[in-house]
Each structure stands twice: as C-alpha cells, then as structure tokens.
mmCIF file of C-alpha atoms in Angstrom:
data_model
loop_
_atom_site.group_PDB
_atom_site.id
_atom_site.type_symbol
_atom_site.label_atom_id
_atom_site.label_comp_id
_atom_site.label_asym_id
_atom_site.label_seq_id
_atom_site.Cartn_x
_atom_site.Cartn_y
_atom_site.Cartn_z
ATOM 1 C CA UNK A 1 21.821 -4.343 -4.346
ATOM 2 C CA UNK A 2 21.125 -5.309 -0.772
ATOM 3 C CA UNK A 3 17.699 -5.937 0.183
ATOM 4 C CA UNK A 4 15.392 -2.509 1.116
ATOM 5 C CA UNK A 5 14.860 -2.145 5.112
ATOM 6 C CA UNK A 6 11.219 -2.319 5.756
ATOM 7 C CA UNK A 7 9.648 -0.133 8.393
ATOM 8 C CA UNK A 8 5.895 0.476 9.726
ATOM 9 C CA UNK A 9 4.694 3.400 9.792
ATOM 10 C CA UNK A 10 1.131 4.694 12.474
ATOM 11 C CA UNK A 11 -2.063 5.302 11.423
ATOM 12 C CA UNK A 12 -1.582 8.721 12.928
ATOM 13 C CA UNK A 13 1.742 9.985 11.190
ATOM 14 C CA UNK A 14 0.721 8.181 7.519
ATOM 15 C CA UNK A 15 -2.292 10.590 7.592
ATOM 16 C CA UNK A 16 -0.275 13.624 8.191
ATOM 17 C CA UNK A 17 1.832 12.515 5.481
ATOM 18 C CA UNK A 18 -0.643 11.119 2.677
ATOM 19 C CA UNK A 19 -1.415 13.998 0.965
ATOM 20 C CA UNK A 20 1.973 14.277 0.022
ATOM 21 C CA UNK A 21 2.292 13.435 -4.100
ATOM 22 C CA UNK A 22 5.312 10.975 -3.292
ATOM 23 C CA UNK A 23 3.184 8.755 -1.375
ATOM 24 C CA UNK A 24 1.479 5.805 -2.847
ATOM 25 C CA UNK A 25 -0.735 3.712 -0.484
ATOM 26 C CA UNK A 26 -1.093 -0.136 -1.437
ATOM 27 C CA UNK A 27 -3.807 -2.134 -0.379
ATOM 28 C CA UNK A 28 -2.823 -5.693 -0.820
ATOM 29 C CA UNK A 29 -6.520 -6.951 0.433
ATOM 30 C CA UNK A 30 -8.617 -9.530 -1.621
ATOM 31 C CA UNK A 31 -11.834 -9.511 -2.063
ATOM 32 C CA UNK A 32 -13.061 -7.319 1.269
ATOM 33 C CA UNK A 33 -11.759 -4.448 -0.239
ATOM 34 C CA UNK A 34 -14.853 -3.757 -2.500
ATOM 35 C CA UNK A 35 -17.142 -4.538 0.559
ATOM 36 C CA UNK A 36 -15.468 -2.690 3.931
ATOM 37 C CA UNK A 37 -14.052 0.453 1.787
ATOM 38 C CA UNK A 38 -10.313 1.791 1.295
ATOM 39 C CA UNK A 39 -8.177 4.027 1.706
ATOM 40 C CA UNK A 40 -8.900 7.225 -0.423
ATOM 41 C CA UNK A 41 -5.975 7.354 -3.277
ATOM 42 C CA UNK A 42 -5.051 3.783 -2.462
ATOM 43 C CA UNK A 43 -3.871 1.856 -5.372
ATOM 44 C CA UNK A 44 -5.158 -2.292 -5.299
ATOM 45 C CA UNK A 45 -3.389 -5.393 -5.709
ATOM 46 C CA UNK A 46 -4.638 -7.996 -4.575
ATOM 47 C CA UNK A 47 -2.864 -10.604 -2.405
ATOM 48 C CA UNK A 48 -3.713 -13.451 -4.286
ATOM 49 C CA UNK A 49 -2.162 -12.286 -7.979
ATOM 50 C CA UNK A 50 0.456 -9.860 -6.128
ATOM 51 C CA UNK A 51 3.468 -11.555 -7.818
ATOM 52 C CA UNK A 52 1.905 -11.225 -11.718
ATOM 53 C CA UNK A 53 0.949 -7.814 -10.811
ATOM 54 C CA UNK A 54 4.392 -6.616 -9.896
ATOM 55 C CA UNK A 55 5.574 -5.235 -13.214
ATOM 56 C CA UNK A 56 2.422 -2.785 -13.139
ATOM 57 C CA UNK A 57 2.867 -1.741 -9.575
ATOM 58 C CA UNK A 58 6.200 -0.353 -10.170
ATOM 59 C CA UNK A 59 4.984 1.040 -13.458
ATOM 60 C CA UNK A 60 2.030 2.547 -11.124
ATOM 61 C CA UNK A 61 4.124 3.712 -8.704
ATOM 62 C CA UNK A 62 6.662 5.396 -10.589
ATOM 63 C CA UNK A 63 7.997 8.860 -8.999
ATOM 64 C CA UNK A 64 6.980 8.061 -6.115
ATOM 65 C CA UNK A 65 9.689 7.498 -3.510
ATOM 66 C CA UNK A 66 7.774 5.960 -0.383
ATOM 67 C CA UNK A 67 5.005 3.149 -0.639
ATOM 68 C CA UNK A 68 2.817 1.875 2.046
ATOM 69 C CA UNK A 69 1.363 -1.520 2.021
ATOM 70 C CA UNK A 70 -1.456 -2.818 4.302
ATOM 71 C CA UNK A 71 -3.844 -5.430 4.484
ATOM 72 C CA UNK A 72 -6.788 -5.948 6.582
ATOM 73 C CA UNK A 73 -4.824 -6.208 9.824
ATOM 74 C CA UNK A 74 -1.264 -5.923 8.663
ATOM 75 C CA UNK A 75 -0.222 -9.045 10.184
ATOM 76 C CA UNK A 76 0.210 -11.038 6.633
ATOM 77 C CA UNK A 77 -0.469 -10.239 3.421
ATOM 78 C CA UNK A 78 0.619 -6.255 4.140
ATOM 79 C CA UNK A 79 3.754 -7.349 5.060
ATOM 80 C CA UNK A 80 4.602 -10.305 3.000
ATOM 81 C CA UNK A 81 3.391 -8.514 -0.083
ATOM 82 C CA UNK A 82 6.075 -5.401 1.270
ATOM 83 C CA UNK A 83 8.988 -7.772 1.383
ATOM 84 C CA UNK A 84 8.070 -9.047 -2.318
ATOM 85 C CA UNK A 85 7.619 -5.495 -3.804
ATOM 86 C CA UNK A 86 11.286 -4.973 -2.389
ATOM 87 C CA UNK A 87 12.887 -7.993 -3.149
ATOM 88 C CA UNK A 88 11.631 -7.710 -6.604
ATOM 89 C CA UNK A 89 12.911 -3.992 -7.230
ATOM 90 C CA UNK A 90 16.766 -4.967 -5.575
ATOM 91 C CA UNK A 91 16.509 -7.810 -8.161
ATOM 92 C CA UNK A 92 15.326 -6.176 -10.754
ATOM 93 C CA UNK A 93 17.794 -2.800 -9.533
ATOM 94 C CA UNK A 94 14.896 -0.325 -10.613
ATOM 95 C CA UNK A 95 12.671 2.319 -9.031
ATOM 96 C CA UNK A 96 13.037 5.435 -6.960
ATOM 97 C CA UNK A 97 11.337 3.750 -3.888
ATOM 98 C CA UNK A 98 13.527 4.516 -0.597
ATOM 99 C CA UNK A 99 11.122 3.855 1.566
ATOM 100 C CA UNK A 100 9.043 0.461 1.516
ATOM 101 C CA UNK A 101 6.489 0.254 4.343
ATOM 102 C CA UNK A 102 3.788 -1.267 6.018
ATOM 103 C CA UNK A 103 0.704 0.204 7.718
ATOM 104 C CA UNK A 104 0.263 -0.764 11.407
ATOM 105 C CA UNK A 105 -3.141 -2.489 12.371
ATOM 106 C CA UNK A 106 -3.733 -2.259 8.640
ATOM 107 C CA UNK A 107 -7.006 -1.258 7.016
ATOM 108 C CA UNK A 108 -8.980 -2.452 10.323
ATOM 109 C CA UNK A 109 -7.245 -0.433 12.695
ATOM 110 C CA UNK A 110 -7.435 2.994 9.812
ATOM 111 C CA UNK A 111 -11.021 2.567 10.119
ATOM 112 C CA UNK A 112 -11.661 1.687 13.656
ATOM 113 C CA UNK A 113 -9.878 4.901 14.632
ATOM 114 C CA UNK A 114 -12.177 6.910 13.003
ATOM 115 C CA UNK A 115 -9.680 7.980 10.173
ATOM 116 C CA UNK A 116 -11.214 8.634 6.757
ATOM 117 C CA UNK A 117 -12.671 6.057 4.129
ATOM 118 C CA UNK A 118 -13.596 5.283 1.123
ATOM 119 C CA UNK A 119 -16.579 3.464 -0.848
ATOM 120 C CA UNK A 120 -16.032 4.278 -4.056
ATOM 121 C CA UNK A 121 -15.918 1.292 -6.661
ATOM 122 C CA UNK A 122 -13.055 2.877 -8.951
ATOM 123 C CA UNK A 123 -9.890 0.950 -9.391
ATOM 124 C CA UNK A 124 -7.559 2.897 -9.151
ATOM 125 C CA UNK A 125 -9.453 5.077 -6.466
ATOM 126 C CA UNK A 126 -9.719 8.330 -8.066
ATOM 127 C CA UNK A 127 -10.722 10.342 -4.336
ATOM 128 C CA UNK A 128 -8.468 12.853 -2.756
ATOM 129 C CA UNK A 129 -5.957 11.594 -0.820
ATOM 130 C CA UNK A 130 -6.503 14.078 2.106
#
C-alpha cells in the first residue's frame, strides 16, 4: 500500500470538527503536557516512546477514520510522529484511518488563540471533546 498523504488541518476548522466521534486528537508532547494542559479528549503518546507505543495507538484509535497529531508547535515531533503512525499502518496494511493529520501551530498556537483547554491529569483525558 502506498504511503498515506498527510495534510494539516487549522486550529479553527479542527474545532468545528472535534466533537465529531471519528476524530481522535494525538498529542505527541513529552513531558509539558502534564504542566501547560491539553487538548480535551486528546489521547497521549509521548514523542520519546512513540515507536513502542504504536501497536496501542492503533488499538486506541480504532473506528476512528481521521487522527490529528500535534506537538507543542507542530514543527517536529507532530509531524514526524504523523509520518510514523502512517508508515507503520501501510506496512502493517491495517486500520480505517483515511485521514492522517497534523495540527497547525500545534498545542501553542490552540491555546494562544483562546481555544479551549484542559488540566485534567487523566490519561486518557476523559473531558468532552467540545
């Protein structure tokens, strides 16, 4: 199977469409995650153990048909992490994902535009993802 097209996706137009039950939103962050907030509904996988984690991401994510990854910025891990998760499923030839993308200004830019946030300490986040 060819490699999956990634694509970015606003701010503006992944909050109109989060809500939506065939969404999952990664956040690929290390450590600053449990410090600066999340996402609400945002599953975690850390940068730095992304590849081990792989098998339960797209156990995690099954059903789901579009997955958003960011980072703090989206520069780096957001999109490297991206381009694993989709070399991994053409490899592997699994999952329903047909769309694989990545958040633009990442976490950073969510927050700084006043869009909502989370401080909870669950993993997974348990909040609404409205």
């Amino acid at each position: 199977m060819a490699g999956r097209s990634i694509t970015y996706i606003t701010g503006s137009q992944l909050l109109s469409l989060k809500s939506r039950p065939n969404i999952a939103i990664v956040d690929v962050r290390d450590d600053e995650r449990s410090s600066d907030g999340h996402i609400a509904g945002s599953l975690h996988v850390a940068s730095d153990n992304f590849l081990e984690k792989l098998p339960s991401l797209v156990e995690a994510t099954k059903g789901k048909d579009t997955l958003v990854f960011h980072c703090a910025l989206s520069q780096v891990r957001g999109p490297k992490c991206a381009r694993r998760f989709a070399d991994y499923l053409a490899d592997a030839d699994i999952g329903d994902v047909k769309n694989i993308m990545v958040l633009e200004r990442g976490y950073n830019g969510w927050e700084s535009s006043g869009r909502p946030v989370c401080r909870c300490k669950e993993v997974p986040c348990k909040a609404d993802h409205s």
